[in-house]
Tab-separated table of C-alpha atoms in Angstrom:
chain	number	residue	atom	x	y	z
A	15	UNK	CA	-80.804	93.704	-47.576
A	16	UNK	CA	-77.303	93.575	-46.062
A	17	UNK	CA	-75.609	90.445	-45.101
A	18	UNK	CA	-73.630	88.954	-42.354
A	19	UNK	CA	-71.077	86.925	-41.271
A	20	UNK	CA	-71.865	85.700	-37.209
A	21	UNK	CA	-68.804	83.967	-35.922
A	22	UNK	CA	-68.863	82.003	-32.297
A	23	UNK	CA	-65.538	81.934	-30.164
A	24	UNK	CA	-64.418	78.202	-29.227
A	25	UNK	CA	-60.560	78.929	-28.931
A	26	UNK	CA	-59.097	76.569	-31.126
A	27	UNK	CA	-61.825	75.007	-32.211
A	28	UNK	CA	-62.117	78.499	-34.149
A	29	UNK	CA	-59.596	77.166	-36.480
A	30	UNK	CA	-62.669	75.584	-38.430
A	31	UNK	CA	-63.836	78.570	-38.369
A	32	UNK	CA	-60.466	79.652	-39.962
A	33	UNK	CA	-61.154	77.617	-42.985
A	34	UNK	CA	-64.366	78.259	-43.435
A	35	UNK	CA	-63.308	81.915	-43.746
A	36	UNK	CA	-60.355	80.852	-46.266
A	37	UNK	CA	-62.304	79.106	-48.763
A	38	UNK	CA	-65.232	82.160	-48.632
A	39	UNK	CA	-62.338	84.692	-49.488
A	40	UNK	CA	-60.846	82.517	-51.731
A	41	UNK	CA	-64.332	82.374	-53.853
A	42	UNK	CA	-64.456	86.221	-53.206
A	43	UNK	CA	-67.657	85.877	-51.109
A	44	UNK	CA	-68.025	89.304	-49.381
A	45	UNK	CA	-70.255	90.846	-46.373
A	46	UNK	CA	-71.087	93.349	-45.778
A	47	UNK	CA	-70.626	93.049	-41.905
A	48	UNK	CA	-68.941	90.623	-39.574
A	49	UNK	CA	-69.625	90.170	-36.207
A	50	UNK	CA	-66.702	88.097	-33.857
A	51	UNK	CA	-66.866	86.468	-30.643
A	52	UNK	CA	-64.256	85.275	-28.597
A	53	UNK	CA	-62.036	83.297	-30.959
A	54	UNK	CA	-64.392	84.460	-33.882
A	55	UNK	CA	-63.081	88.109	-33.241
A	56	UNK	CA	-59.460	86.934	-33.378
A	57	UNK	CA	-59.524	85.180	-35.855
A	58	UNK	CA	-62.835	86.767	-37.825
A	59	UNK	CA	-60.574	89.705	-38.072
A	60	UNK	CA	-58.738	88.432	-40.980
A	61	UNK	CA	-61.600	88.275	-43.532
A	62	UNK	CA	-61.546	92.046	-43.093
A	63	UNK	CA	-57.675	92.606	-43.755
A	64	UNK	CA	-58.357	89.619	-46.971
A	65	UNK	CA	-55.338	87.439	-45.546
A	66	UNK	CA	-56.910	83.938	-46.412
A	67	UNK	CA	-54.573	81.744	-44.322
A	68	UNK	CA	-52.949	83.731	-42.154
A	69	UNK	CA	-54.658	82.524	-39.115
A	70	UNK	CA	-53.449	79.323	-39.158
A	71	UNK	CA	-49.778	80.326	-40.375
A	72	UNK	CA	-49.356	82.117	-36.857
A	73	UNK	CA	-50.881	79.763	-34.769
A	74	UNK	CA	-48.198	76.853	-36.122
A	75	UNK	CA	-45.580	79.481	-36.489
A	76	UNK	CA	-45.849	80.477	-32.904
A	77	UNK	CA	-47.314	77.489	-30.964
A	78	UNK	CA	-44.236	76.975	-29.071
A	79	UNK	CA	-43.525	80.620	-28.667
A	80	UNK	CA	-43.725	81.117	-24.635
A	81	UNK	CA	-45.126	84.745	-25.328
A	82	UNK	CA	-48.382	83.848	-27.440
A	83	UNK	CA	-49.896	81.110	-25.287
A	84	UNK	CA	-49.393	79.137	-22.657
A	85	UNK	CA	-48.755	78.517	-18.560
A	86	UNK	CA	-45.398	80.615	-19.125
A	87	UNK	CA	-47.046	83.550	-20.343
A	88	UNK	CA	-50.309	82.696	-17.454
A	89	UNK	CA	-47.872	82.794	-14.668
A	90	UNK	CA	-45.467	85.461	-15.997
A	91	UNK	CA	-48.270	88.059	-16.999
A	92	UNK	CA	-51.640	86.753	-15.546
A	93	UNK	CA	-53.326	86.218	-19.101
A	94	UNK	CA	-52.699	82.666	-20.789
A	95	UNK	CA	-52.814	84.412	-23.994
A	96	UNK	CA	-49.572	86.663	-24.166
A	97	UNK	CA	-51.236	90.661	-24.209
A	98	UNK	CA	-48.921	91.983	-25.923
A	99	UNK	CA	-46.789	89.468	-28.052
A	100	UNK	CA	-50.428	88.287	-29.535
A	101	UNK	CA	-52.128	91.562	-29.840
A	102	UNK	CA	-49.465	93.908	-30.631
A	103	UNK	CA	-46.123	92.092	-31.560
A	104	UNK	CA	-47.361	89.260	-33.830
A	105	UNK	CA	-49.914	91.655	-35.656
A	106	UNK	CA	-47.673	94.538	-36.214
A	107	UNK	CA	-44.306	93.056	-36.887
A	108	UNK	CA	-43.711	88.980	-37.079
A	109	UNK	CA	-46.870	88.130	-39.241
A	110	UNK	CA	-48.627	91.582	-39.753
A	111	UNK	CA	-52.091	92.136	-40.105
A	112	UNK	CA	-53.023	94.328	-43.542
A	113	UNK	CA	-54.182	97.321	-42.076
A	114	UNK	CA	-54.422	99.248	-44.841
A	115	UNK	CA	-56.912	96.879	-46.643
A	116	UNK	CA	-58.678	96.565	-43.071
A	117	UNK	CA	-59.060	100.327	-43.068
A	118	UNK	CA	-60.103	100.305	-46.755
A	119	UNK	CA	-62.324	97.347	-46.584
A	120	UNK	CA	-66.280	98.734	-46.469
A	121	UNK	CA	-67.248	95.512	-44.316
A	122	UNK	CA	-68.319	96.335	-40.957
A	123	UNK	CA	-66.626	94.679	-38.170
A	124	UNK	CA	-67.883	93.963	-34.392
A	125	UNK	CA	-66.813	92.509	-31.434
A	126	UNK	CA	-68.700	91.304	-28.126
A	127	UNK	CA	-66.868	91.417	-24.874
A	128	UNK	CA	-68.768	91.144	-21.409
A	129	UNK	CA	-68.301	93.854	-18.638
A	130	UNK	CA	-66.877	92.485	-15.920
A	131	UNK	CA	-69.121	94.287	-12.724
A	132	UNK	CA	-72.382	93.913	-14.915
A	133	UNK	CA	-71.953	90.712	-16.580
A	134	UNK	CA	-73.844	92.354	-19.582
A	135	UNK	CA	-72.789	92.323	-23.297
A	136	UNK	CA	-71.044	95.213	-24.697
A	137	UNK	CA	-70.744	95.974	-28.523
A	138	UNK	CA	-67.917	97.550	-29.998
A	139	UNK	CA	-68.097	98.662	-33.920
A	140	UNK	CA	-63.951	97.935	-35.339
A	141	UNK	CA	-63.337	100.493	-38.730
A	142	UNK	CA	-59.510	100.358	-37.615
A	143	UNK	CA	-56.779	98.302	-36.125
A	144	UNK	CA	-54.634	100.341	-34.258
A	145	UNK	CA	-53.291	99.560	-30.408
A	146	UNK	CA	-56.739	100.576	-28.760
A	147	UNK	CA	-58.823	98.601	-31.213
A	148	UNK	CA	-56.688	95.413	-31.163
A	149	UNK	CA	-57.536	95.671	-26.759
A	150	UNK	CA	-61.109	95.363	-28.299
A	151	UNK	CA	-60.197	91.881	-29.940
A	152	UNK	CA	-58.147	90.924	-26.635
A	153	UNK	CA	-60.969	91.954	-24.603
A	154	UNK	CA	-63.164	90.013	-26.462
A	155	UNK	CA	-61.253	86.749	-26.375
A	156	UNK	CA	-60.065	87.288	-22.748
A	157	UNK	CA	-61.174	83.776	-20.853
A	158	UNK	CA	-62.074	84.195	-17.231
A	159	UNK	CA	-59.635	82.882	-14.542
A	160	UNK	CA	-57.279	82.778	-16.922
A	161	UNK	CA	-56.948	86.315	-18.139
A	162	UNK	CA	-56.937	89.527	-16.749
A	163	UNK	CA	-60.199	91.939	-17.101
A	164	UNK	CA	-59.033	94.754	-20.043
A	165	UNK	CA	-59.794	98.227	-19.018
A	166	UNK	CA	-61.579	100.163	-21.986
A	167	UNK	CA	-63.923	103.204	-22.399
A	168	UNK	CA	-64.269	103.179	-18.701
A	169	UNK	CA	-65.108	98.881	-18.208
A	170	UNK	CA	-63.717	96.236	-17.023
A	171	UNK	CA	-63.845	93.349	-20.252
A	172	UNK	CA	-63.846	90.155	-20.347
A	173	UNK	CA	-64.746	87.423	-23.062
A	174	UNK	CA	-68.161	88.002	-25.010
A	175	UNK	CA	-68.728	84.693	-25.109
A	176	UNK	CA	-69.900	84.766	-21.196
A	177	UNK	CA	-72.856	86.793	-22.061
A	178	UNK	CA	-73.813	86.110	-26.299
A	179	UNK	CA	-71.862	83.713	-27.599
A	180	UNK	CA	-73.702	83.786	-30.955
A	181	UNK	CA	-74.609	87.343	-31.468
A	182	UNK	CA	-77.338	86.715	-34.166
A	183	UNK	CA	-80.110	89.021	-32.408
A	184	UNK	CA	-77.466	91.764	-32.086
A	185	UNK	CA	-76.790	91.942	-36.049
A	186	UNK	CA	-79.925	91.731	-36.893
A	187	UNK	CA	-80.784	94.598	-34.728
A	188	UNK	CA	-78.417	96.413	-36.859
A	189	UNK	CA	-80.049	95.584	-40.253
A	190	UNK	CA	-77.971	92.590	-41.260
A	191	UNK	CA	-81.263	89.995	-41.992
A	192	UNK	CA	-79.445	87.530	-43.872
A	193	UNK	CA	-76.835	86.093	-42.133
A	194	UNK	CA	-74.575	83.063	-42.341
A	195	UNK	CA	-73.550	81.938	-39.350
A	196	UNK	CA	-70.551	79.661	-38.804
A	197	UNK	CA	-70.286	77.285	-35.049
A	198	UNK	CA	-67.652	75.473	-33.635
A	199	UNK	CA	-69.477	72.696	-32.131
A	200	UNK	CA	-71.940	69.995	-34.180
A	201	UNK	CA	-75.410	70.058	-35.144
A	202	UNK	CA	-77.290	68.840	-32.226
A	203	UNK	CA	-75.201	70.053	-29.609
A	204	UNK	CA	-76.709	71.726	-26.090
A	205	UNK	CA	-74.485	73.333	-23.172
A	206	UNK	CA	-74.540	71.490	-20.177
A	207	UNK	CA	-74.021	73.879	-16.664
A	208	UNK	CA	-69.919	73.994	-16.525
A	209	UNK	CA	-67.863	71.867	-13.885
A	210	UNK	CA	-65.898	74.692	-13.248
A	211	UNK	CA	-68.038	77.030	-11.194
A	212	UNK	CA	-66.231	76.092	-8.045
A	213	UNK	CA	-63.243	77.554	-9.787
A	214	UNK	CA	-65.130	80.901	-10.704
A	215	UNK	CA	-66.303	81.444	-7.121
A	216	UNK	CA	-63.107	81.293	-5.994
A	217	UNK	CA	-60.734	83.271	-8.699
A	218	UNK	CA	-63.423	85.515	-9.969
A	219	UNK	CA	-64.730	86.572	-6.151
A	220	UNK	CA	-64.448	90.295	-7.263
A	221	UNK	CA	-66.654	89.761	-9.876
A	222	UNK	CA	-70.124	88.123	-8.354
A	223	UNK	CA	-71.773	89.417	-12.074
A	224	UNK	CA	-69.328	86.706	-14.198
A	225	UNK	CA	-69.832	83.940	-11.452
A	226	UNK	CA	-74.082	84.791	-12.128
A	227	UNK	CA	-72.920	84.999	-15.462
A	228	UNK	CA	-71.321	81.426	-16.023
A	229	UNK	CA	-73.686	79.907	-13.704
A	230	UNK	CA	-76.628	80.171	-16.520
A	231	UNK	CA	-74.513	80.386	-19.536
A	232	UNK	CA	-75.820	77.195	-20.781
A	233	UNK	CA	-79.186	78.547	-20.306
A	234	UNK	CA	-78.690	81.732	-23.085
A	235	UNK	CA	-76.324	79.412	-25.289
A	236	UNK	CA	-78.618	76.978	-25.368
A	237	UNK	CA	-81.651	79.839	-26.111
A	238	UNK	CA	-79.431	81.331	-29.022
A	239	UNK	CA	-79.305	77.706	-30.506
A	240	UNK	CA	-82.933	77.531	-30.503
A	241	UNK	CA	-83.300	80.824	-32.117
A	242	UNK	CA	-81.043	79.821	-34.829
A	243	UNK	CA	-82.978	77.027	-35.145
A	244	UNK	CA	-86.176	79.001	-35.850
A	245	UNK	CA	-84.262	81.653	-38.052
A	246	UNK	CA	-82.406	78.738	-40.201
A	247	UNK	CA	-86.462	77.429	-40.579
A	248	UNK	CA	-87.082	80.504	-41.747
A	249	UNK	CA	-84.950	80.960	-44.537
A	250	UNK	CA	-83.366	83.846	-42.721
A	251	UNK	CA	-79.698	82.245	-42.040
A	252	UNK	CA	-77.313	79.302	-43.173
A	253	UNK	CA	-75.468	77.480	-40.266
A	254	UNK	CA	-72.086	76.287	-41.297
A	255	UNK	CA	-70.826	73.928	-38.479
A	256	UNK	CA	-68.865	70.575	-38.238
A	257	UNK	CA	-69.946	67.312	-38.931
A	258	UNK	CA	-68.432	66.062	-35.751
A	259	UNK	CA	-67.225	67.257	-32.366
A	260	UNK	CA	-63.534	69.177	-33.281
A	261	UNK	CA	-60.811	66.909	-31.759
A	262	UNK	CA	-58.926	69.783	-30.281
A	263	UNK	CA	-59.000	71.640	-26.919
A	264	UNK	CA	-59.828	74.895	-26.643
A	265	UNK	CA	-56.487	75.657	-25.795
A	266	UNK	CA	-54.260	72.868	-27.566
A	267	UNK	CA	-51.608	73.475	-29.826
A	268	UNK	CA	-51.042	70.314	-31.194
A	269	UNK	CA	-50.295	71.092	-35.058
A	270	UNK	CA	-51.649	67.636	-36.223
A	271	UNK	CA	-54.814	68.973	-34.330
A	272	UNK	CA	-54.602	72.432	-35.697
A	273	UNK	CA	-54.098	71.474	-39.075
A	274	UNK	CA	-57.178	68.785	-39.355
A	275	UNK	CA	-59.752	71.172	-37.465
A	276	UNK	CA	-58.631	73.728	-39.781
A	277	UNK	CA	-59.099	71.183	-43.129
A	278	UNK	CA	-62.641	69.989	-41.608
A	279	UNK	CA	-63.884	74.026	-41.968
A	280	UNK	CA	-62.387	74.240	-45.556
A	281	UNK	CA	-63.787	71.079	-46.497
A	282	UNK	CA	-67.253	72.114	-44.827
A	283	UNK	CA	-66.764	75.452	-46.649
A	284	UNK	CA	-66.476	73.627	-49.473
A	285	UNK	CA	-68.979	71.275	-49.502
A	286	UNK	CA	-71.842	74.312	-48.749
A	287	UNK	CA	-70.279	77.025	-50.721
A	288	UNK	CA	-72.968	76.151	-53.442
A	289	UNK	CA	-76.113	77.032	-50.510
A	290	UNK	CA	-73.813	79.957	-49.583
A	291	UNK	CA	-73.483	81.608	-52.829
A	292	UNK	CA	-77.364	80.962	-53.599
A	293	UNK	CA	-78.781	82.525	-50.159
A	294	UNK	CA	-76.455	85.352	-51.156
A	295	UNK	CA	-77.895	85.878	-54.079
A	296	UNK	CA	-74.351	85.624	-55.762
């Protein structure tokens, strides 16, 4: 039976996610798929290229760097996150991603990004991280309003978290049926209908299938909670997710904040490696 690794987005808050990750690797827990969304792409990428750590290296390393992230790089290039510092600079030459070992590595990896005119999810399958594939992680973690749509095979993408934020059904439509699954907000947590949807009417007016989409988002977050609910019942999935709400924004870059959210996943990690390792049969 193969196994999975289901990571939700969050932007910063995926820096629990971060440690979770780190202490996994570190106890040479292995899947034999991953599945990223969002934030969970970025960052989930990292368990394939086996660089426990590296995630939150760059994010301190380059926090105040106007190319990586931030109202410079939003007004300067029309993405908040810096295109091509973050997905092609940073990776390939300041704090490089092992490709090698993510070419090597057997795990699978995916990615969910949304299409833009449909609002639907769309899948994309990750065996190697050159310039193409690394617009697939962008794509994927490419916030509406604040970042451009990225063109690929033909679409318009934007973040995957608009249309599955917790991809469970998707893996295991693939075959992975036992899953751990790591969140970025508490046990006990629902979506509420965002605030913002005067904003999306009037910056995302070209694309009436994300305004439909964020208008019910809580509605198939909220659903996917419920089904993890009846899954974790089940004995079909472990949840790892904090004990509290994270005390960072999803776009903060405070390294006090960083480094704490981070610490809460490895301690987290930590304290449920013991239900990990026994559901994996390890």
């Amino acid at each position: 039976m193969k196994t999975g690794l289901v990571l939700e987005g969050g932007g910063m808050r995926g820096l629990f996610t971060a440690g979770v990750m780190d202490v996994l690797m570190e106890h040479g827990i292995r899947f034999d798929g991953i599945v990223g969304v969002s934030a969970g792409a970025t960052f989930g990428c990292n368990y394939k290229s086996r660089q426990p750590g590296r995630v939150l290296r760059y994010n301190i390393r380059f926090k105040d760097e106007p190319r990586y992230m931030g109202l410079r790089s939003l007004l300067r290039t029309g993405d908040l996150v810096g295109a091509e510092f973050s997905y092609h600079t940073m990776p390939n030459e300041l704090d490089v991603l092992d490709r090698d070992t993510f070419l090597r590595d057997p795990t699978e990896f995916h990615v969910v990004c949304t299409d833009a005119e449909t609002g639907q999810p769309v899948y994309h399958r990750i065996d190697d991280m050159d310039d193409v594939e690394a617009d697939w992680i962008r794509a994927s973690a490419s916030m509406p309003i604040v970042s451009r749509p990225v063109s690929l095979d033909g679409r318009l993408l934007l973040d995957g978290g608009i249309s599955d934020s917790i991809p469970l059904r998707y893996f295991e439509g693939l075959g992975f049926l036992r899953n751990v699954v790591v969140l970025t907000q508490p046990k006990g947590f629902y979506k509420q209908r965002t605030k913002l949807m005067p904003l999306f009417h009037l910056f995302m007016r070209r694309y009436p299938a994300i305004i439909r989409a964020m208008s019910r988002r809580h509605l198939m977050y909220n659903d996917e909670l419920s089904y993890l609910e009846e899954q974790e019942q089940k004995g079909h999935i472990v949840i790892v997710y904090p004990q509290d709400t994270l005390p960072i924004g999803r776009t903060e870059q405070d390294e006090t904040k960083m480094r704490r959210v981070y610490a809460m996943g490895r301690l987290k990690a930590e304290e449920m490696l013991p239900t990990v390792q026994t559901f994996l049969n390890l």
